[in-house]
Amino acid sequence: MPTLNSRSFNFNKVIVVFSALVVLSACATPGVSIDHDIELAIPNSVELSIANHHPFFPVSAELVSLHSAVTINHKWNVGPVGSGDHRQSLAWEANGRLISKTSNIVRTPDGSGSAIVSTSASLCGLVPLVMESASQLISKNTTIAPIAGGVIPLDFSNKYQMVARSKITSFNTSAPNLCRPAAGKSFAYQLTRLEQRKFEGKTLSSNKLHMVKEDVECHVGNKELLANTLDSSLIGNYLAVDCAYTESSKPVRKSKFAYLTSSALFVPLVVELNEYETHESLYKTSKYK
């Protein structure tokens, strides 16, 4: 994988997981059809807004990799619908941006499967700045999809490819430094980002651009907890952080993070991707520089 610069970067083709319902939504959601890929450069106005949000270097324990097991739960299914083996490498840029490269292999009981590799730049693992991924899904199951207020059964036994690209276009917060949260305090931020979703299958294809506006409110736990309770190889303490994400005309999404105080970064514990799908992470091993 090439080195990623958060202002503008090129990305090798990668594979990332998407469920069958996400495949459908890629073609069914509104958005604007486009015939090109968006450029992944952060606007100068955003650079100024995020300039103060970074760790105090050097961090006391620089985390360089994480390995976790991810359980995928879906609203339309009873119990977990799949599990993933998630590996993540981490590196800090000189300007304080966190570069993350992830790989994920997912299997479901019916033989469906996919693999993930993605690259992104963020503010300490919490606020995504730029991201690009490409995906392939092999689906061998029957599922149901919400159509016009009802549901219909759909048989999937096919390969699908999807590309996702996003970049932040506006950012605002009154917090002095999101990468240094204080115990027992709350903070909020607002952002706008552009998302490109390109889908290719045997019978369906689309390339659409979406604008997403989010209001995010987070609350930090009152006391530090031992990080080795999350993974025996993690160093120091962590603060529990609960965040709520609000988008216009959509249900509020909630996620839980652990802010690792020695490494000055957020790692996800429970992520609600949308009203249907939730990912839970159980950390297994970690490595430090």
Coordinates of C-alpha atoms in Angstrom, one line a residue:
M1 CA 0.0 0.0 0.0
P2 CA 1.4 3.5 -0.8
T3 CA 1.9 6.2 1.9
L4 CA -1.2 8.2 2.4
N5 CA -1.2 12.0 2.6
S6 CA -4.5 13.3 4.1
R7 CA -4.7 16.3 1.8
S8 CA -4.7 14.3 -1.4
F9 CA -3.9 10.6 -2.0
N10 CA -3.9 7.8 -4.5
F11 CA -5.2 4.4 -3.5
N12 CA -4.5 0.9 -4.9
K13 CA -7.6 -1.2 -5.6
V14 CA -8.8 -3.0 -2.4
I15 CA -11.6 -5.3 -1.3
V16 CA -14.1 -4.3 1.4
V17 CA -17.2 -6.0 2.8
F18 CA -20.8 -4.9 2.1
S19 CA -24.0 -6.9 2.9
A20 CA -26.6 -7.7 0.2
L21 CA -28.9 -5.0 1.5
V22 CA -26.1 -2.5 1.1
V23 CA -25.7 -3.6 -2.5
L24 CA -29.4 -2.9 -3.1
S25 CA -29.2 0.5 -1.4
A26 CA -26.2 1.6 -3.5
C27 CA -28.5 1.5 -6.6
A28 CA -31.7 2.6 -4.9
T29 CA -30.6 5.6 -2.8
P30 CA -31.1 9.1 -4.3
G31 CA -27.9 11.0 -4.8
V32 CA -26.6 12.5 -8.0
S33 CA -25.3 10.3 -10.8
I34 CA -21.8 11.1 -11.9
D35 CA -19.3 9.7 -14.5
H36 CA -16.1 10.4 -12.6
D37 CA -14.3 9.8 -9.3
I38 CA -14.2 12.6 -6.8
E39 CA -10.8 14.1 -5.8
L40 CA -9.8 13.4 -2.2
A41 CA -8.2 16.7 -1.2
I42 CA -9.2 18.5 2.0
P43 CA -10.3 22.1 1.4
N44 CA -8.1 24.8 2.9
S45 CA -11.0 26.1 5.0
V46 CA -11.3 22.7 6.7
E47 CA -7.5 22.5 7.2
L48 CA -7.7 25.7 9.2
S49 CA -10.7 24.3 11.2
I50 CA -8.9 21.1 12.2
A51 CA -5.4 22.5 12.7
N52 CA -5.6 22.4 16.6
H53 CA -7.0 18.9 16.8
H54 CA -4.1 16.5 17.3
P55 CA -2.3 14.7 20.1
F56 CA 0.6 16.1 22.0
F57 CA 3.6 14.4 20.5
P58 CA 5.3 12.1 21.2
V59 CA 2.5 10.0 22.6
S60 CA 3.6 7.9 25.5
A61 CA 2.7 4.6 23.8
E62 CA 2.5 4.8 20.0
L63 CA 0.1 2.1 18.9
V64 CA 0.9 0.7 15.4
S65 CA -1.4 -2.2 14.9
L66 CA -4.7 -3.8 16.3
H67 CA -6.2 -7.1 15.7
S68 CA -9.9 -7.7 16.6
A69 CA -12.8 -10.0 16.0
V70 CA -15.9 -8.2 14.7
T71 CA -19.5 -9.5 15.1
I72 CA -22.0 -8.2 12.6
N73 CA -25.6 -7.9 13.7
H74 CA -28.5 -7.0 11.4
K75 CA -32.0 -5.9 12.2
W76 CA -33.7 -8.3 9.8
N77 CA -31.9 -11.4 11.2
V78 CA -32.1 -13.2 14.5
G79 CA -28.6 -13.1 16.1
P80 CA -25.3 -12.3 14.4
V81 CA -25.3 -12.6 10.6
G82 CA -21.5 -12.8 10.2
S83 CA -18.2 -12.4 11.8
G84 CA -15.0 -10.8 10.7
D85 CA -11.2 -10.9 11.4
H86 CA -10.2 -7.3 11.4
R87 CA -6.6 -6.1 11.3
Q88 CA -5.5 -2.5 11.4
S89 CA -2.2 -0.7 11.0
L90 CA -1.9 2.9 12.4
A91 CA 0.6 5.7 11.7
W92 CA 0.7 9.4 12.6
E93 CA 1.5 12.0 10.0
A94 CA 3.6 15.0 11.0
N95 CA 0.5 17.2 11.0
G96 CA -1.2 15.0 13.6
R97 CA -3.6 13.1 11.3
L98 CA -4.0 9.4 11.9
I99 CA -3.5 7.1 8.9
S100 CA -5.4 3.8 9.2
K101 CA -5.1 0.8 6.8
T102 CA -7.4 -2.1 7.5
S103 CA -8.1 -5.6 6.3
N104 CA -11.1 -7.7 7.2
I105 CA -12.2 -11.2 6.2
V106 CA -15.9 -11.9 6.8
R107 CA -17.7 -15.2 6.6
T108 CA -21.4 -16.1 7.0
P109 CA -22.9 -19.5 7.8
D110 CA -24.3 -19.9 4.3
G111 CA -20.9 -19.6 2.6
S112 CA -21.1 -16.0 1.6
G113 CA -18.0 -14.0 2.2
S114 CA -15.9 -11.0 1.5
A115 CA -12.5 -9.4 2.4
I116 CA -11.7 -5.9 3.3
V117 CA -8.8 -3.5 2.9
S118 CA -9.3 0.2 3.3
T119 CA -7.2 3.3 3.8
S120 CA -8.3 6.5 5.6
A121 CA -7.1 9.6 7.3
S122 CA -8.8 10.9 10.5
L123 CA -8.6 13.1 13.5
C124 CA -7.3 10.6 16.1
G125 CA -9.6 7.8 14.9
L126 CA -12.8 9.8 15.6
V127 CA -13.5 12.2 12.8
P128 CA -13.0 10.8 9.2
L129 CA -11.3 13.2 6.8
V130 CA -10.7 11.2 3.6
M131 CA -11.3 7.5 2.8
E132 CA -11.3 5.3 -0.3
S133 CA -12.2 1.6 -0.6
A134 CA -13.2 -0.9 -3.3
S135 CA -15.2 -4.0 -2.5
Q136 CA -16.2 -7.4 -3.7
L137 CA -19.0 -9.5 -2.2
I138 CA -19.8 -13.1 -2.9
S139 CA -23.3 -13.7 -1.8
K140 CA -25.0 -17.1 -1.7
N141 CA -28.1 -16.6 0.4
T142 CA -31.7 -15.6 0.3
T143 CA -32.5 -12.4 2.2
I144 CA -35.4 -9.9 2.4
A145 CA -35.3 -6.2 1.3
P146 CA -37.6 -3.3 2.2
I147 CA -39.3 -2.2 -1.0
A148 CA -42.1 0.5 -1.0
G149 CA -43.1 -0.1 2.6
G150 CA -43.0 -3.9 2.4
V151 CA -40.5 -6.7 2.0
I152 CA -39.7 -9.1 -0.7
P153 CA -37.4 -12.2 -0.8
L154 CA -34.3 -11.9 -2.9
D155 CA -32.0 -14.8 -3.9
F156 CA -28.3 -13.8 -4.2
S157 CA -25.6 -16.0 -5.7
N158 CA -23.3 -13.6 -7.4
K159 CA -20.3 -11.4 -7.2
Y160 CA -20.6 -7.6 -6.8
Q161 CA -18.0 -4.9 -6.7
M162 CA -18.3 -1.5 -5.0
V163 CA -16.1 1.5 -4.7
A164 CA -16.5 4.1 -1.9
R165 CA -14.7 7.4 -1.7
S166 CA -15.4 10.2 0.8
K167 CA -13.9 13.5 1.9
I168 CA -14.8 16.1 4.5
T169 CA -15.9 19.5 3.1
S170 CA -16.8 21.5 6.3
F171 CA -16.1 21.1 10.0
N172 CA -17.0 23.0 13.1
T173 CA -16.6 22.5 16.8
S174 CA -16.3 24.5 20.0
A175 CA -14.1 21.8 21.6
P176 CA -10.5 23.0 22.0
N177 CA -9.0 19.6 21.0
L178 CA -11.0 16.6 20.1
C179 CA -7.9 14.4 20.4
R180 CA -7.6 15.3 24.1
P181 CA -11.1 14.6 25.6
A182 CA -11.6 15.3 29.3
A183 CA -13.2 12.8 31.7
G184 CA -16.8 13.5 32.5
K185 CA -17.2 16.2 29.9
S186 CA -19.2 16.3 26.6
F187 CA -18.2 17.7 23.3
A188 CA -19.9 18.2 19.9
Y189 CA -18.9 18.8 16.3
Q190 CA -20.6 19.3 12.9
L191 CA -19.3 18.2 9.6
T192 CA -20.3 17.9 5.9
R193 CA -18.7 15.3 3.6
L194 CA -19.1 14.1 0.1
E195 CA -19.5 10.4 -0.5
Q196 CA -19.1 8.6 -3.8
R197 CA -20.7 5.1 -4.1
K198 CA -20.0 3.2 -7.2
F199 CA -21.6 -0.2 -7.7
E200 CA -21.1 -2.8 -10.5
G201 CA -22.9 -6.1 -10.9
K202 CA -24.1 -8.3 -13.7
T203 CA -27.5 -6.7 -13.9
L204 CA -27.2 -3.5 -11.8
S205 CA -24.7 -0.6 -11.8
S206 CA -24.5 3.0 -10.5
N207 CA -22.1 5.8 -9.6
K208 CA -23.7 8.3 -7.3
L209 CA -22.5 11.3 -5.3
H210 CA -24.1 12.0 -1.9
M211 CA -23.7 15.0 0.5
V212 CA -23.9 14.0 4.2
K213 CA -24.4 16.5 7.0
E214 CA -23.9 15.2 10.5
D215 CA -24.3 16.7 14.0
V216 CA -22.3 14.6 16.5
E217 CA -22.6 14.7 20.3
C218 CA -20.3 12.7 22.5
H219 CA -20.0 12.1 26.3
V220 CA -16.9 11.0 28.0
G221 CA -17.0 8.6 30.9
N222 CA -16.2 10.0 34.4
K223 CA -13.2 7.8 35.2
E224 CA -10.3 6.1 33.4
L225 CA -10.5 2.3 33.1
L226 CA -7.7 -0.3 32.6
A227 CA -7.0 -0.7 28.8
N228 CA -5.9 -4.3 29.3
T229 CA -9.5 -5.2 30.1
L230 CA -10.2 -4.6 26.4
D231 CA -7.1 -6.5 25.3
S232 CA -4.4 -7.9 27.6
S233 CA -1.7 -6.3 25.4
L234 CA -3.1 -2.8 25.5
I235 CA -1.1 -0.3 27.6
G236 CA -2.4 2.2 30.1
N237 CA -6.0 3.4 30.6
Y238 CA -9.0 4.3 28.5
L239 CA -12.0 6.6 28.7
A240 CA -15.4 5.3 27.5
V241 CA -16.9 7.6 25.0
D242 CA -20.5 7.4 23.7
C243 CA -21.4 9.3 20.6
A244 CA -24.7 10.0 18.8
Y245 CA -24.8 10.9 15.1
T246 CA -27.8 12.9 13.7
E247 CA -28.5 13.3 10.0
S248 CA -31.6 14.9 8.5
S249 CA -34.6 12.6 8.2
K250 CA -32.7 9.6 9.5
P251 CA -32.8 7.8 12.8
V252 CA -30.0 8.8 15.3
R253 CA -27.0 6.4 15.1
K254 CA -25.1 5.6 18.3
S255 CA -21.6 4.3 18.7
K256 CA -19.2 3.5 21.6
F257 CA -15.5 4.1 21.6
A258 CA -12.5 3.6 23.9
Y259 CA -10.2 6.6 24.0
L260 CA -6.7 5.1 24.8
T261 CA -5.1 7.8 26.9
S262 CA -1.5 6.6 26.4
S263 CA -1.9 6.4 22.6
A264 CA -4.2 9.5 22.2
L265 CA -6.6 7.8 19.8
F266 CA -10.2 6.4 19.7
V267 CA -10.9 2.8 18.9
P268 CA -14.4 1.6 18.1
L269 CA -16.2 -0.8 20.5
V270 CA -19.8 -0.8 19.0
V271 CA -20.5 1.0 15.7
E272 CA -24.1 1.5 14.5
L273 CA -23.5 1.8 10.7
N274 CA -27.2 2.6 10.0
E275 CA -30.6 1.7 11.4
Y276 CA -30.1 -2.0 10.2
E277 CA -26.5 -2.9 10.9
T278 CA -24.2 -2.9 14.0
H279 CA -20.6 -4.0 14.3
E280 CA -19.2 -5.0 17.7
S281 CA -15.4 -5.3 18.1
L282 CA -13.5 -7.6 20.5
Y283 CA -9.8 -6.8 20.6
K284 CA -7.3 -9.7 20.5
T285 CA -3.8 -8.4 20.1
S286 CA -2.1 -5.0 19.7
K287 CA 1.5 -3.8 18.9
Y288 CA 3.4 -0.7 19.8
K289 CA 6.3 1.1 18.2

